[in-house]
Amino acid sequence: PASPTNIIFPLPPHVLYPFTPSSFLPSTMVLLSILSSIYQQVAPLVPPGLAACLASAFVADGKYLPAFRHEFIGTIIMIGLTFSPGKWIGQDSLAIAWAVHACGVVAADKLSGGPHVNPAVTASMFALGKCSYTEGFVRIMGSMAGGLVAFPLFKVFADQFGLTPLGGPEFDAKDDEEGIAAGFSEFCAMVLLMFLIYTLNWELNFGKFHYWIKQTLTAVGIRYLIETFPLAGPAINPMLGTTWYIFAYGGFPDHLGHYFTYWVSSFLGAIFASYLYAIYAGGTVFGKTLPVGPMKGEAKAEAAPESKKKK
């Protein structure tokens, strides 16, 4: 219907309604074509899951961005410095490979501000009340992002300098379709790893050189566990098992045994160790005080002189 303005001042339709669907079509198609071309060029370079991991860095208005950054950088450094021994350094000497691996563990921790670089370790820290659920989530995503970036990055580095490509842990379903044996291996290794972490970080004090001694002992302990529990690749780290698979095969694992071995078993081992530590040292697990323990306080009380007890 004609408006009063149109009756008084007749105007053609293209002036009254300049923006029609047909006028948008050419420019829109060009824009979509450009975006599609960019996506097709970039998508193969972005590992599956990386975008979601990066997005998690900004939850809670970026409150935990430093934690994400520590995990991201720490994981890249850890993979580069601990996977290269035996491949790039110490190919003919087990002692040199062990020494370089130990240096890598210490350097990764020191250079990146003490990250967990292991989702199962983060789960234990959350269980023991050392970090919030949100911080734990961000840390896990940070380590996953670091793993997704690290393996392609070091592949390019190896190709550029003619080095042996790095390997990674892989679940082998042969004779272990459901991952029971490999999962039990990861469970035991994770329990022992957590005991090592609790003891060196919270129970012992090496004085002036505490950091360097406890990190070196941690590195030696990790290497020993890797050699002792080899059924899962080995990994003793859910992030390593899954990010390596994504890099090697271009997608998420589709075998349930993979998730049971690297994630379910590792998390159960970390949580089980958390309960045992709370029984020994006290504290809470998932915010609940346990009905038993702490053994640590009882042992000190028994060791105290009888006279001091009376006082």
mmCIF file of C-alpha atoms in Angstrom:
data_model
loop_
_atom_site.group_PDB
_atom_site.id
_atom_site.type_symbol
_atom_site.label_atom_id
_atom_site.label_comp_id
_atom_site.label_asym_id
_atom_site.label_seq_id
_atom_site.Cartn_x
_atom_site.Cartn_y
_atom_site.Cartn_z
ATOM 1 C CA PRO A 1 0.000 0.000 0.000
ATOM 2 C CA ALA A 2 1.114 3.511 -0.789
ATOM 3 C CA SER A 3 2.251 5.619 2.092
ATOM 4 C CA PRO A 4 1.348 9.329 2.418
ATOM 5 C CA THR A 5 4.909 10.191 1.462
ATOM 6 C CA ASN A 6 4.680 8.069 -1.649
ATOM 7 C CA ILE A 7 1.414 9.696 -2.675
ATOM 8 C CA ILE A 8 2.802 13.193 -2.343
ATOM 9 C CA PHE A 9 6.270 12.374 -3.690
ATOM 10 C CA PRO A 10 6.026 9.291 -5.929
ATOM 11 C CA LEU A 11 9.267 7.283 -5.747
ATOM 12 C CA PRO A 12 10.297 4.177 -7.666
ATOM 13 C CA PRO A 13 10.448 0.851 -5.764
ATOM 14 C CA HIS A 14 14.263 0.548 -5.957
ATOM 15 C CA VAL A 15 14.535 3.825 -4.033
ATOM 16 C CA LEU A 16 11.900 2.949 -1.444
ATOM 17 C CA TYR A 17 13.308 -0.592 -0.939
ATOM 18 C CA PRO A 18 16.988 -0.447 -1.980
ATOM 19 C CA PHE A 19 18.029 -3.617 -0.073
ATOM 20 C CA THR A 20 16.450 -6.625 -1.735
ATOM 21 C CA PRO A 21 17.559 -10.274 -1.437
ATOM 22 C CA SER A 22 18.928 -10.182 -4.964
ATOM 23 C CA SER A 23 21.170 -7.211 -4.112
ATOM 24 C CA PHE A 24 22.696 -9.146 -1.221
ATOM 25 C CA LEU A 25 23.258 -12.379 -3.142
ATOM 26 C CA PRO A 26 26.459 -11.626 -5.131
ATOM 27 C CA SER A 27 28.410 -10.093 -2.232
ATOM 28 C CA THR A 28 27.221 -12.789 0.182
ATOM 29 C CA MET A 29 28.279 -15.578 -2.148
ATOM 30 C CA VAL A 30 31.711 -14.023 -2.585
ATOM 31 C CA LEU A 31 32.158 -13.712 1.170
ATOM 32 C CA LEU A 32 31.039 -17.296 1.778
ATOM 33 C CA SER A 33 33.356 -18.498 -0.958
ATOM 34 C CA ILE A 34 36.316 -16.717 0.650
ATOM 35 C CA LEU A 35 35.469 -18.087 4.095
ATOM 36 C CA SER A 36 35.078 -21.601 2.685
ATOM 37 C CA SER A 37 38.445 -21.361 0.962
ATOM 38 C CA ILE A 38 40.136 -20.168 4.163
ATOM 39 C CA TYR A 39 38.492 -22.944 6.162
ATOM 40 C CA GLN A 40 39.595 -25.622 3.699
ATOM 41 C CA GLN A 41 43.154 -24.366 3.921
ATOM 42 C CA VAL A 42 43.258 -24.028 7.715
ATOM 43 C CA ALA A 43 41.109 -26.980 8.878
ATOM 44 C CA PRO A 44 43.629 -29.716 7.970
ATOM 45 C CA LEU A 45 46.262 -27.867 10.004
ATOM 46 C CA VAL A 46 44.145 -27.687 13.179
ATOM 47 C CA PRO A 47 44.060 -30.927 15.195
ATOM 48 C CA PRO A 48 40.588 -32.168 16.175
ATOM 49 C CA GLY A 49 39.595 -30.787 19.562
ATOM 50 C CA LEU A 50 42.149 -27.975 19.658
ATOM 51 C CA ALA A 51 39.571 -25.191 19.221
ATOM 52 C CA ALA A 52 37.508 -26.443 22.176
ATOM 53 C CA CYS A 53 40.636 -26.720 24.328
ATOM 54 C CA LEU A 54 41.715 -23.171 23.500
ATOM 55 C CA ALA A 55 38.221 -21.816 24.186
ATOM 56 C CA SER A 56 38.335 -23.233 27.716
ATOM 57 C CA ALA A 57 41.216 -20.908 28.583
ATOM 58 C CA PHE A 58 38.753 -18.037 28.943
ATOM 59 C CA VAL A 59 36.136 -19.559 31.234
ATOM 60 C CA ALA A 60 35.382 -17.598 34.391
ATOM 61 C CA ASP A 61 36.367 -14.400 32.553
ATOM 62 C CA GLY A 62 39.902 -15.663 32.039
ATOM 63 C CA LYS A 63 40.567 -16.146 35.743
ATOM 64 C CA TYR A 64 42.496 -19.349 35.090
ATOM 65 C CA LEU A 65 44.265 -18.235 31.935
ATOM 66 C CA PRO A 66 47.689 -18.335 33.672
ATOM 67 C CA ALA A 67 47.036 -21.953 34.691
ATOM 68 C CA PHE A 68 46.054 -22.804 31.120
ATOM 69 C CA ARG A 69 49.202 -21.126 29.824
ATOM 70 C CA HIS A 70 51.412 -23.035 32.256
ATOM 71 C CA GLU A 71 49.871 -26.358 31.238
ATOM 72 C CA PHE A 72 49.996 -25.551 27.531
ATOM 73 C CA ILE A 73 53.614 -24.439 27.474
ATOM 74 C CA GLY A 74 54.711 -27.031 30.023
ATOM 75 C CA THR A 75 53.228 -29.870 27.987
ATOM 76 C CA ILE A 76 54.964 -28.768 24.800
ATOM 77 C CA ILE A 77 58.303 -28.495 26.592
ATOM 78 C CA MET A 78 57.762 -31.790 28.406
ATOM 79 C CA ILE A 79 57.008 -33.705 25.215
ATOM 80 C CA GLY A 80 59.941 -32.158 23.384
ATOM 81 C CA LEU A 81 62.455 -32.811 26.139
ATOM 82 C CA THR A 82 61.255 -36.215 27.348
ATOM 83 C CA PHE A 83 60.297 -37.884 24.062
ATOM 84 C CA SER A 84 63.494 -36.920 22.245
ATOM 85 C CA PRO A 85 65.889 -39.022 24.398
ATOM 86 C CA GLY A 86 66.538 -42.242 22.520
ATOM 87 C CA LYS A 87 65.332 -40.626 19.276
ATOM 88 C CA TRP A 88 67.399 -37.483 18.895
ATOM 89 C CA ILE A 89 69.783 -37.860 21.822
ATOM 90 C CA GLY A 90 71.307 -40.970 23.369
ATOM 91 C CA GLN A 91 70.260 -43.373 20.619
ATOM 92 C CA ASP A 92 73.150 -45.702 21.477
ATOM 93 C CA SER A 93 73.316 -45.138 25.224
ATOM 94 C CA LEU A 94 70.546 -45.953 27.668
ATOM 95 C CA ALA A 95 72.341 -44.027 30.430
ATOM 96 C CA ILE A 96 72.472 -40.853 28.331
ATOM 97 C CA ALA A 97 68.823 -41.258 27.345
ATOM 98 C CA TRP A 98 67.812 -41.596 31.007
ATOM 99 C CA ALA A 99 69.912 -38.583 32.000
ATOM 100 C CA VAL A 100 68.453 -36.403 29.242
ATOM 101 C CA HIS A 101 64.928 -37.553 30.119
ATOM 102 C CA ALA A 102 65.531 -36.528 33.735
ATOM 103 C CA CYS A 103 66.823 -33.125 32.648
ATOM 104 C CA GLY A 104 63.752 -32.753 30.454
ATOM 105 C CA VAL A 105 61.353 -33.392 33.335
ATOM 106 C CA VAL A 106 63.133 -30.827 35.509
ATOM 107 C CA ALA A 107 63.396 -28.240 32.722
ATOM 108 C CA ALA A 108 59.746 -28.596 31.691
ATOM 109 C CA ASP A 109 58.631 -27.956 35.259
ATOM 110 C CA LYS A 110 61.030 -25.071 35.877
ATOM 111 C CA LEU A 111 60.496 -23.243 32.597
ATOM 112 C CA SER A 112 56.709 -23.389 32.664
ATOM 113 C CA GLY A 113 55.949 -22.591 36.301
ATOM 114 C CA GLY A 114 55.246 -26.027 37.770
ATOM 115 C CA PRO A 115 52.316 -27.368 35.729
ATOM 116 C CA HIS A 116 50.636 -30.745 36.246
ATOM 117 C CA VAL A 117 50.937 -31.729 32.537
ATOM 118 C CA ASN A 118 48.855 -34.805 33.400
ATOM 119 C CA PRO A 119 45.032 -34.877 33.666
ATOM 120 C CA ALA A 120 45.117 -37.705 36.214
ATOM 121 C CA VAL A 121 47.444 -35.712 38.477
ATOM 122 C CA THR A 122 45.048 -32.774 38.162
ATOM 123 C CA ALA A 123 42.164 -35.075 39.143
ATOM 124 C CA SER A 124 44.053 -36.041 42.302
ATOM 125 C CA MET A 125 44.775 -32.402 43.133
ATOM 126 C CA PHE A 126 41.067 -31.626 42.765
ATOM 127 C CA ALA A 127 40.108 -34.610 44.929
ATOM 128 C CA LEU A 128 42.464 -33.430 47.678
ATOM 129 C CA GLY A 129 41.178 -29.860 47.491
ATOM 130 C CA LYS A 130 44.345 -28.392 45.970
ATOM 131 C CA CYS A 131 42.449 -26.832 43.082
ATOM 132 C CA SER A 132 38.827 -26.066 42.219
ATOM 133 C CA TYR A 133 36.796 -27.991 39.662
ATOM 134 C CA THR A 134 36.999 -25.116 37.193
ATOM 135 C CA GLU A 135 40.740 -24.727 37.579
ATOM 136 C CA GLY A 136 41.172 -28.474 37.167
ATOM 137 C CA PHE A 137 39.093 -28.429 33.991
ATOM 138 C CA VAL A 138 41.118 -25.555 32.545
ATOM 139 C CA ARG A 139 44.393 -27.283 33.432
ATOM 140 C CA ILE A 140 43.315 -30.504 31.724
ATOM 141 C CA MET A 141 42.274 -28.593 28.612
ATOM 142 C CA GLY A 142 45.576 -26.709 28.665
ATOM 143 C CA SER A 143 47.585 -29.904 28.741
ATOM 144 C CA MET A 144 45.435 -31.419 25.981
ATOM 145 C CA ALA A 145 45.968 -28.330 23.837
ATOM 146 C CA GLY A 146 49.708 -28.556 24.440
ATOM 147 C CA GLY A 147 49.767 -32.204 23.365
ATOM 148 C CA LEU A 148 47.698 -31.513 20.247
ATOM 149 C CA VAL A 149 50.168 -28.813 19.214
ATOM 150 C CA ALA A 150 53.388 -30.512 20.338
ATOM 151 C CA PHE A 151 53.325 -33.672 18.227
ATOM 152 C CA PRO A 152 52.711 -31.912 14.864
ATOM 153 C CA LEU A 153 55.211 -29.197 15.844
ATOM 154 C CA PHE A 154 58.012 -31.653 16.579
ATOM 155 C CA LYS A 155 57.154 -33.642 13.453
ATOM 156 C CA VAL A 156 57.866 -30.523 11.406
ATOM 157 C CA PHE A 157 61.060 -29.968 13.396
ATOM 158 C CA ALA A 158 62.212 -33.550 12.819
ATOM 159 C CA ASP A 159 61.472 -33.380 9.093
ATOM 160 C CA GLN A 160 63.261 -30.057 8.766
ATOM 161 C CA PHE A 161 66.472 -31.319 10.347
ATOM 162 C CA GLY A 162 66.354 -34.916 9.186
ATOM 163 C CA LEU A 163 65.752 -36.361 12.659
ATOM 164 C CA THR A 164 63.903 -39.512 13.646
ATOM 165 C CA PRO A 165 60.212 -38.675 14.182
ATOM 166 C CA LEU A 166 59.032 -38.898 17.772
ATOM 167 C CA GLY A 167 56.808 -41.788 18.771
ATOM 168 C CA GLY A 168 54.032 -42.026 21.293
ATOM 169 C CA PRO A 169 52.110 -44.454 23.499
ATOM 170 C CA GLU A 170 49.530 -46.641 21.788
ATOM 171 C CA PHE A 171 46.968 -49.041 23.161
ATOM 172 C CA ASP A 172 47.319 -52.495 21.601
ATOM 173 C CA ALA A 173 44.020 -54.362 21.545
ATOM 174 C CA LYS A 174 45.661 -57.666 20.587
ATOM 175 C CA ASP A 175 44.927 -60.207 23.338
ATOM 176 C CA ASP A 176 43.503 -57.327 25.424
ATOM 177 C CA GLU A 177 40.379 -56.214 23.593
ATOM 178 C CA GLU A 178 38.803 -54.462 26.578
ATOM 179 C CA GLY A 179 42.044 -52.999 27.887
ATOM 180 C CA ILE A 180 41.927 -54.867 31.193
ATOM 181 C CA ALA A 181 45.630 -55.772 31.341
ATOM 182 C CA ALA A 182 46.828 -52.425 30.008
ATOM 183 C CA GLY A 183 44.378 -50.607 32.248
ATOM 184 C CA PHE A 184 45.599 -52.446 35.345
ATOM 185 C CA SER A 185 49.165 -51.552 34.375
ATOM 186 C CA GLU A 186 48.232 -47.870 34.088
ATOM 187 C CA PHE A 187 46.302 -48.022 37.360
ATOM 188 C CA CYS A 188 49.262 -49.416 39.301
ATOM 189 C CA ALA A 189 51.720 -47.038 37.660
ATOM 190 C CA MET A 190 49.501 -44.050 38.439
ATOM 191 C CA VAL A 191 49.093 -45.028 42.102
ATOM 192 C CA LEU A 192 52.870 -45.270 42.468
ATOM 193 C CA LEU A 193 53.391 -42.014 40.567
ATOM 194 C CA MET A 194 51.016 -40.185 42.895
ATOM 195 C CA PHE A 195 52.762 -41.631 45.967
ATOM 196 C CA LEU A 196 56.018 -40.355 44.504
ATOM 197 C CA ILE A 197 54.546 -36.879 43.981
ATOM 198 C CA TYR A 198 52.971 -36.724 47.457
ATOM 199 C CA THR A 199 56.153 -37.877 49.176
ATOM 200 C CA LEU A 200 58.628 -35.653 47.359
ATOM 201 C CA ASN A 201 56.470 -32.544 47.355
ATOM 202 C CA TRP A 202 54.653 -32.692 50.696
ATOM 203 C CA GLU A 203 56.453 -35.086 53.022
ATOM 204 C CA LEU A 204 60.185 -34.617 52.457
ATOM 205 C CA ASN A 205 62.336 -31.513 52.636
ATOM 206 C CA PHE A 206 65.805 -31.525 51.123
ATOM 207 C CA GLY A 207 66.705 -28.098 52.415
ATOM 208 C CA LYS A 208 68.362 -25.528 50.218
ATOM 209 C CA PHE A 209 68.328 -27.737 47.132
ATOM 210 C CA HIS A 210 64.865 -29.178 47.714
ATOM 211 C CA TYR A 211 63.454 -28.238 44.310
ATOM 212 C CA TRP A 212 66.312 -29.655 42.285
ATOM 213 C CA ILE A 213 66.558 -32.871 44.277
ATOM 214 C CA LYS A 214 62.826 -33.606 44.352
ATOM 215 C CA GLN A 215 62.405 -32.880 40.631
ATOM 216 C CA THR A 216 65.362 -35.079 39.759
ATOM 217 C CA LEU A 217 63.990 -37.904 41.894
ATOM 218 C CA THR A 218 60.579 -37.388 40.273
ATOM 219 C CA ALA A 219 62.165 -37.726 36.839
ATOM 220 C CA VAL A 220 64.014 -40.889 37.820
ATOM 221 C CA GLY A 221 60.840 -42.329 39.332
ATOM 222 C CA ILE A 222 58.804 -41.594 36.198
ATOM 223 C CA ARG A 223 61.423 -43.234 34.011
ATOM 224 C CA TYR A 224 61.468 -46.287 36.260
ATOM 225 C CA LEU A 225 57.664 -46.583 36.117
ATOM 226 C CA ILE A 226 57.725 -46.267 32.327
ATOM 227 C CA GLU A 227 60.162 -49.162 32.101
ATOM 228 C CA THR A 228 58.338 -51.246 34.732
ATOM 229 C CA PHE A 229 54.762 -50.855 33.419
ATOM 230 C CA PRO A 230 55.045 -51.029 29.620
ATOM 231 C CA LEU A 231 51.680 -52.562 28.661
ATOM 232 C CA ALA A 232 49.989 -49.250 27.818
ATOM 233 C CA GLY A 233 52.689 -47.927 25.556
ATOM 234 C CA PRO A 234 53.520 -46.750 28.213
ATOM 235 C CA ALA A 235 51.957 -43.391 29.086
ATOM 236 C CA ILE A 236 51.003 -42.947 32.785
ATOM 237 C CA ASN A 237 49.315 -39.872 31.339
ATOM 238 C CA PRO A 238 45.890 -39.801 29.614
ATOM 239 C CA MET A 239 46.819 -36.693 27.647
ATOM 240 C CA LEU A 240 49.792 -38.369 25.978
ATOM 241 C CA GLY A 241 47.843 -41.450 24.929
ATOM 242 C CA THR A 242 44.989 -39.514 23.338
ATOM 243 C CA THR A 243 46.852 -36.597 21.745
ATOM 244 C CA TRP A 244 49.360 -38.986 20.197
ATOM 245 C CA TYR A 245 46.516 -41.044 18.710
ATOM 246 C CA ILE A 246 44.870 -37.929 17.277
ATOM 247 C CA PHE A 247 48.157 -36.869 15.714
ATOM 248 C CA ALA A 248 48.995 -40.327 14.354
ATOM 249 C CA TYR A 249 45.558 -41.187 12.946
ATOM 250 C CA GLY A 250 43.880 -37.819 12.396
ATOM 251 C CA GLY A 251 40.866 -38.357 14.621
ATOM 252 C CA PHE A 252 39.632 -39.357 18.035
ATOM 253 C CA PRO A 253 40.160 -42.947 19.200
ATOM 254 C CA ASP A 254 37.206 -45.202 18.417
ATOM 255 C CA HIS A 255 38.236 -48.155 20.581
ATOM 256 C CA LEU A 256 36.725 -48.223 24.070
ATOM 257 C CA GLY A 257 39.825 -49.997 25.355
ATOM 258 C CA HIS A 258 41.816 -46.824 24.688
ATOM 259 C CA TYR A 259 39.616 -44.742 26.979
ATOM 260 C CA PHE A 260 39.464 -47.426 29.652
ATOM 261 C CA THR A 261 43.251 -47.780 29.675
ATOM 262 C CA TYR A 262 44.340 -44.160 29.522
ATOM 263 C CA TRP A 263 41.469 -42.288 31.149
ATOM 264 C CA VAL A 264 39.346 -44.534 33.368
ATOM 265 C CA SER A 265 42.226 -46.551 34.801
ATOM 266 C CA SER A 266 44.532 -43.560 35.240
ATOM 267 C CA PHE A 267 41.846 -41.497 36.963
ATOM 268 C CA LEU A 268 40.873 -44.397 39.210
ATOM 269 C CA GLY A 269 44.525 -44.855 40.160
ATOM 270 C CA ALA A 270 44.911 -41.159 40.964
ATOM 271 C CA ILE A 271 41.703 -41.075 43.040
ATOM 272 C CA PHE A 272 42.612 -44.294 44.860
ATOM 273 C CA ALA A 273 45.998 -42.807 45.723
ATOM 274 C CA SER A 274 44.246 -39.650 46.952
ATOM 275 C CA TYR A 275 42.154 -41.657 49.413
ATOM 276 C CA LEU A 276 45.203 -43.518 50.679
ATOM 277 C CA TYR A 277 47.115 -40.276 51.146
ATOM 278 C CA ALA A 278 44.204 -38.688 53.025
ATOM 279 C CA ILE A 279 44.098 -41.715 55.330
ATOM 280 C CA TYR A 280 47.801 -41.253 56.008
ATOM 281 C CA ALA A 281 48.106 -37.461 56.216
ATOM 282 C CA GLY A 282 44.579 -36.318 56.929
ATOM 283 C CA GLY A 283 42.522 -33.786 55.037
ATOM 284 C CA THR A 284 39.494 -34.294 52.849
ATOM 285 C CA VAL A 285 38.717 -36.119 49.619
ATOM 286 C CA PHE A 286 36.132 -34.403 47.426
ATOM 287 C CA GLY A 287 35.379 -32.183 50.398
ATOM 288 C CA LYS A 288 34.549 -35.058 52.755
ATOM 289 C CA THR A 289 36.514 -36.050 55.836
ATOM 290 C CA LEU A 290 37.281 -39.761 55.923
ATOM 291 C CA PRO A 291 36.172 -41.874 58.896
ATOM 292 C CA VAL A 292 39.708 -43.266 59.292
ATOM 293 C CA GLY A 293 43.057 -41.582 59.827
ATOM 294 C CA PRO A 294 45.129 -39.604 59.845
ATOM 295 C CA MET A 295 47.858 -42.142 60.531
ATOM 296 C CA LYS A 296 50.512 -39.451 60.352
ATOM 297 C CA GLY A 297 49.228 -37.645 63.437
ATOM 298 C CA GLU A 298 48.762 -40.879 65.351
ATOM 299 C CA ALA A 299 52.321 -41.957 64.611
ATOM 300 C CA LYS A 300 53.686 -38.659 65.928
ATOM 301 C CA ALA A 301 51.604 -38.927 69.079
ATOM 302 C CA GLU A 302 52.838 -42.461 69.757
ATOM 303 C CA ALA A 303 56.427 -41.400 69.218
ATOM 304 C CA ALA A 304 56.153 -38.499 71.677
ATOM 305 C CA PRO A 305 57.529 -39.023 75.221
ATOM 306 C CA GLU A 306 54.951 -39.996 77.825
ATOM 307 C CA SER A 307 55.684 -36.863 79.820
ATOM 308 C CA LYS A 308 54.857 -34.628 76.893
ATOM 309 C CA LYS A 309 51.584 -36.457 76.359
ATOM 310 C CA LYS A 310 50.553 -35.690 79.958
ATOM 311 C CA LYS A 311 51.397 -32.042 79.538
#
